[in-house]
Short mmCIF file of C-alpha atoms in Angstrom, two decimals:
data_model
loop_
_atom_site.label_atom_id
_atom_site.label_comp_id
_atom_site.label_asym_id
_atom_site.label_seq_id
_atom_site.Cartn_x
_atom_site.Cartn_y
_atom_site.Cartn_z
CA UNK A 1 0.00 0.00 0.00
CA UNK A 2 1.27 3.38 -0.78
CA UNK A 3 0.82 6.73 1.52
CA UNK A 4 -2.29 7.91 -0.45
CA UNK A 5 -3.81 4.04 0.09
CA UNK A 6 -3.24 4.77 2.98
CA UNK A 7 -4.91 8.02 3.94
CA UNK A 8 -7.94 6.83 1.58
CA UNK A 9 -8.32 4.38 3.92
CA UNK A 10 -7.85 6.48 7.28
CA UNK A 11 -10.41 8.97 5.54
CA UNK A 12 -13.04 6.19 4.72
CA UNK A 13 -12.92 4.63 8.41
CA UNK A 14 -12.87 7.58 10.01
CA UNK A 15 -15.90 9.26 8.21
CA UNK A 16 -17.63 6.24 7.36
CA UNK A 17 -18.23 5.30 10.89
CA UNK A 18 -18.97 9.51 12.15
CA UNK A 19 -22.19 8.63 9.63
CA UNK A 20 -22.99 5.08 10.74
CA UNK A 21 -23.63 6.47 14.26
CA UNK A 22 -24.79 9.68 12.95
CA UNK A 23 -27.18 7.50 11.24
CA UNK A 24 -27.56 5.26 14.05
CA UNK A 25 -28.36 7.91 16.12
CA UNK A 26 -31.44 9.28 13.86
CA UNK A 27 -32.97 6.09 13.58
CA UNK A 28 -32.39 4.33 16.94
CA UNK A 29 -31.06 7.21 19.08
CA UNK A 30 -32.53 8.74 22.30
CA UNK A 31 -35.60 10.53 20.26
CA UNK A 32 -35.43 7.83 17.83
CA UNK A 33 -36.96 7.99 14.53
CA UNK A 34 -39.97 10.01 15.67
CA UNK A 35 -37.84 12.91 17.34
CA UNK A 36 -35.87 12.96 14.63
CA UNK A 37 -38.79 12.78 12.17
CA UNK A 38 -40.47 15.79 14.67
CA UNK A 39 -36.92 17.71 14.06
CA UNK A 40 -36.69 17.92 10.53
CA UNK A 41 -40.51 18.38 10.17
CA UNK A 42 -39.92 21.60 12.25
CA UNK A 43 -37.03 22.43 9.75
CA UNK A 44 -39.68 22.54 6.90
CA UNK A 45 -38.02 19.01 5.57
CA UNK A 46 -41.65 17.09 4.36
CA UNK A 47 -43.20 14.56 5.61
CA UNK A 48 -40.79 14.29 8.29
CA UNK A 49 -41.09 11.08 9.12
CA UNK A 50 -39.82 10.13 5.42
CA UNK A 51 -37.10 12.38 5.26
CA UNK A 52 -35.81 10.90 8.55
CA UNK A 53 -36.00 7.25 7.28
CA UNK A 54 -33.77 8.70 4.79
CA UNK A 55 -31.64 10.65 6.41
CA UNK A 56 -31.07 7.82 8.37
CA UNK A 57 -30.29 4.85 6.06
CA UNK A 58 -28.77 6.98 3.70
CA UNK A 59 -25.94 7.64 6.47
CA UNK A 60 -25.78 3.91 7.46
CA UNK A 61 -24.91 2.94 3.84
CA UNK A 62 -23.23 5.36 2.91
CA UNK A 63 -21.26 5.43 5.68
CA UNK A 64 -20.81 1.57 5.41
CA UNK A 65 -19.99 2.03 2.13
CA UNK A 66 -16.73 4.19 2.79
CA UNK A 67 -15.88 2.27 5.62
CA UNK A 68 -15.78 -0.92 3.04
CA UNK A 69 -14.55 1.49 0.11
CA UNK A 70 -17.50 -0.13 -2.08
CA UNK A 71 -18.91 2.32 -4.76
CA UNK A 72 -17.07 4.99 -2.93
CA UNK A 73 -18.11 7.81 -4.79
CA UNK A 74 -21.66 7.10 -4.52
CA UNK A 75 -21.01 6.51 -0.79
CA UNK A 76 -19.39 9.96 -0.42
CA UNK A 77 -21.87 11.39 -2.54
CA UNK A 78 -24.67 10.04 -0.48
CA UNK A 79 -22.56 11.98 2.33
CA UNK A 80 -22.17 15.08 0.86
CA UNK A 81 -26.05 15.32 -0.31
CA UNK A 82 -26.47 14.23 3.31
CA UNK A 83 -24.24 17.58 4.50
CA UNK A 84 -25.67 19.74 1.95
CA UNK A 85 -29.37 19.43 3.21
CA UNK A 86 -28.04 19.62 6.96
CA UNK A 87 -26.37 22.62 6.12
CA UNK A 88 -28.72 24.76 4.38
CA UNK A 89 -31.71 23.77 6.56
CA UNK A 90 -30.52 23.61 9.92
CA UNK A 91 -26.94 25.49 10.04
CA UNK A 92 -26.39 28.10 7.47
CA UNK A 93 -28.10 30.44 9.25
CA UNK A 94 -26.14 30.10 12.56
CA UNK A 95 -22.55 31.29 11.06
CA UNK A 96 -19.68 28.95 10.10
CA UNK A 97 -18.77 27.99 13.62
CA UNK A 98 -20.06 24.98 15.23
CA UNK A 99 -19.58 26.31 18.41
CA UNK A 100 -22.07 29.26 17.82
CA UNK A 101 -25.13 28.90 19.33
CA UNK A 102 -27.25 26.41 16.77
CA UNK A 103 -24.10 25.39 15.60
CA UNK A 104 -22.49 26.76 12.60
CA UNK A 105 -21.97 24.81 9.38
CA UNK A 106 -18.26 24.10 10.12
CA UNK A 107 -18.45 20.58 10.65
CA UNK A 108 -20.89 19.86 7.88
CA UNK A 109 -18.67 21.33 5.26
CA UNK A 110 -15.58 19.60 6.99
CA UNK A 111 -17.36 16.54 6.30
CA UNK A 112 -18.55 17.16 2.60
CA UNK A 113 -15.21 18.27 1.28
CA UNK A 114 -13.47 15.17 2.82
CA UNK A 115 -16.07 13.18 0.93
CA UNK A 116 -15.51 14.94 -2.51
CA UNK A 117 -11.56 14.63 -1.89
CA UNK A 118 -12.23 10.84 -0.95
CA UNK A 119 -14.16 10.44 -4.46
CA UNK A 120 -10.99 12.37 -6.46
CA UNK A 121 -8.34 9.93 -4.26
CA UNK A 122 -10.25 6.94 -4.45
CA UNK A 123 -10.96 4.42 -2.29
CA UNK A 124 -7.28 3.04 -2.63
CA UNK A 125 -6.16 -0.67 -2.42
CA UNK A 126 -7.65 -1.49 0.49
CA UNK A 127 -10.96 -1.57 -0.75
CA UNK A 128 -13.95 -3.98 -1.87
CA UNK A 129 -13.72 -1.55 -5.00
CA UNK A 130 -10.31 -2.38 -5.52
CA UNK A 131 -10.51 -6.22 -5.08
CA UNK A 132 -13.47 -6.51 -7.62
CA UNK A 133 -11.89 -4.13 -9.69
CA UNK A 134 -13.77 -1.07 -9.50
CA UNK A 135 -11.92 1.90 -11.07
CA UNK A 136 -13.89 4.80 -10.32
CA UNK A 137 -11.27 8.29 -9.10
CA UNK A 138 -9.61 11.04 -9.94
CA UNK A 139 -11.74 13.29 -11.90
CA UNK A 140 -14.48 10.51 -13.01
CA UNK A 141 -15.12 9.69 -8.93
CA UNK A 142 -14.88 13.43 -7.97
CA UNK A 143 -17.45 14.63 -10.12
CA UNK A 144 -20.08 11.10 -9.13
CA UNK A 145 -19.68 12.22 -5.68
CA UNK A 146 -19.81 15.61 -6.21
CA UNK A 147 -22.87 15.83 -8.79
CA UNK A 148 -24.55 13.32 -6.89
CA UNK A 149 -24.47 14.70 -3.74
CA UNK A 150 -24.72 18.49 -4.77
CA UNK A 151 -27.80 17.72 -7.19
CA UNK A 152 -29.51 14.96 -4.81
CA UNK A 153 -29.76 17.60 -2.35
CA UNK A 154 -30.95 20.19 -4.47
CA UNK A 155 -33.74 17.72 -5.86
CA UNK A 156 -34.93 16.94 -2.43
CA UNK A 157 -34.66 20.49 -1.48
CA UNK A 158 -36.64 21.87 -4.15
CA UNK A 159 -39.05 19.11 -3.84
CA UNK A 160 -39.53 19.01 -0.28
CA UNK A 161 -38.23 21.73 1.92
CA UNK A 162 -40.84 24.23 2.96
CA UNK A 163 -39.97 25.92 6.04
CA UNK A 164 -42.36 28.44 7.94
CA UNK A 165 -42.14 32.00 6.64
CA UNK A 166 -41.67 34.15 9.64
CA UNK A 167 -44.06 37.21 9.48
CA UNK A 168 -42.35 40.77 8.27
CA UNK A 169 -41.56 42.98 10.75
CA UNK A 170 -43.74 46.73 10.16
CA UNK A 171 -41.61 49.09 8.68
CA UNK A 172 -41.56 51.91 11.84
CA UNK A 173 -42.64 49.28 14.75
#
């Protein structure tokens, strides 16, 4: 294995299993899948309920998925579609630190641009895509990740994102 096998591989695990429990935690987590279904309703993500089944599984395989490096740039796209949602609906507004009260988009970003660097790198050679000779990197895997998870996101969000419109303040109040 050579030093960018190797940090494909460090990247993969280490991301890959952040979404498994991330995932885990939607579905089968304190609130379970109602809170979190409840949570993204109140977002304007709907039905709710649907979009946290999603949510959910969509971080357990994908996550999976980089942890095995199988179809990895479908797995990271699922990830970054995943970050791109969570981002614009529930931390955009709060300012790029997570720390910030509602927590800033920081960490979602972090997350998204690992995955799109993890679809240019590849999954490297330790990797179900590697041992049934899958050949999808550089450029090719970049832009499945990146187009995948950028326009999956934007699909869902034009489809189904309808948050509350706050009344407009009286000009003079």
């Amino acid at each position: 294995m050579t030093s960018p096998d190797t940090a494909a591989l460090v990247l993969r695990v280490i991301v890959g299993l952040t979404l498994v429990a991330h995932g885990y935690n939607h579905v089968w987590g304190p609130g379970g899948i109602k809170g979190t279904a409840g949570w993204f309703q109140s977002m304007g993500l709907r039905p709710g309920i649907v979009h946290a089944w999603v949510s959910g599984l969509v971080e357990l395989a994908a996550g999976f998925g980089l942890v095995f490096g199988f179809l990895a740039p479908f797995s990271a796209g699922g990830i970054i579609g995943t970050m791109v949602v969570a981002g614009i609906t529930a931390h955009r507004n709060n300012g790029f630190f997570i720390f910030k009260p509602g927590q800033g988009y920081e960490y979602v970003l972090m997350i998204a641009a690992v995955c799109a660097a993890i679809g240019i790198l590849g999954p490297g050679k330790a990797s179900l895509d590697h041992a049934i000779g899958i050949e999808l990197d550089g450029w090719a895997g970049g832009l499945i990740a990146i187009l995948l998870g950028v326009g999956g996101a934007a699909l869902l969000l034009a489809t189904a994102w309808r948050p509350e419109r706050k009344p407009a303040e009286s000009a003079g109040a």
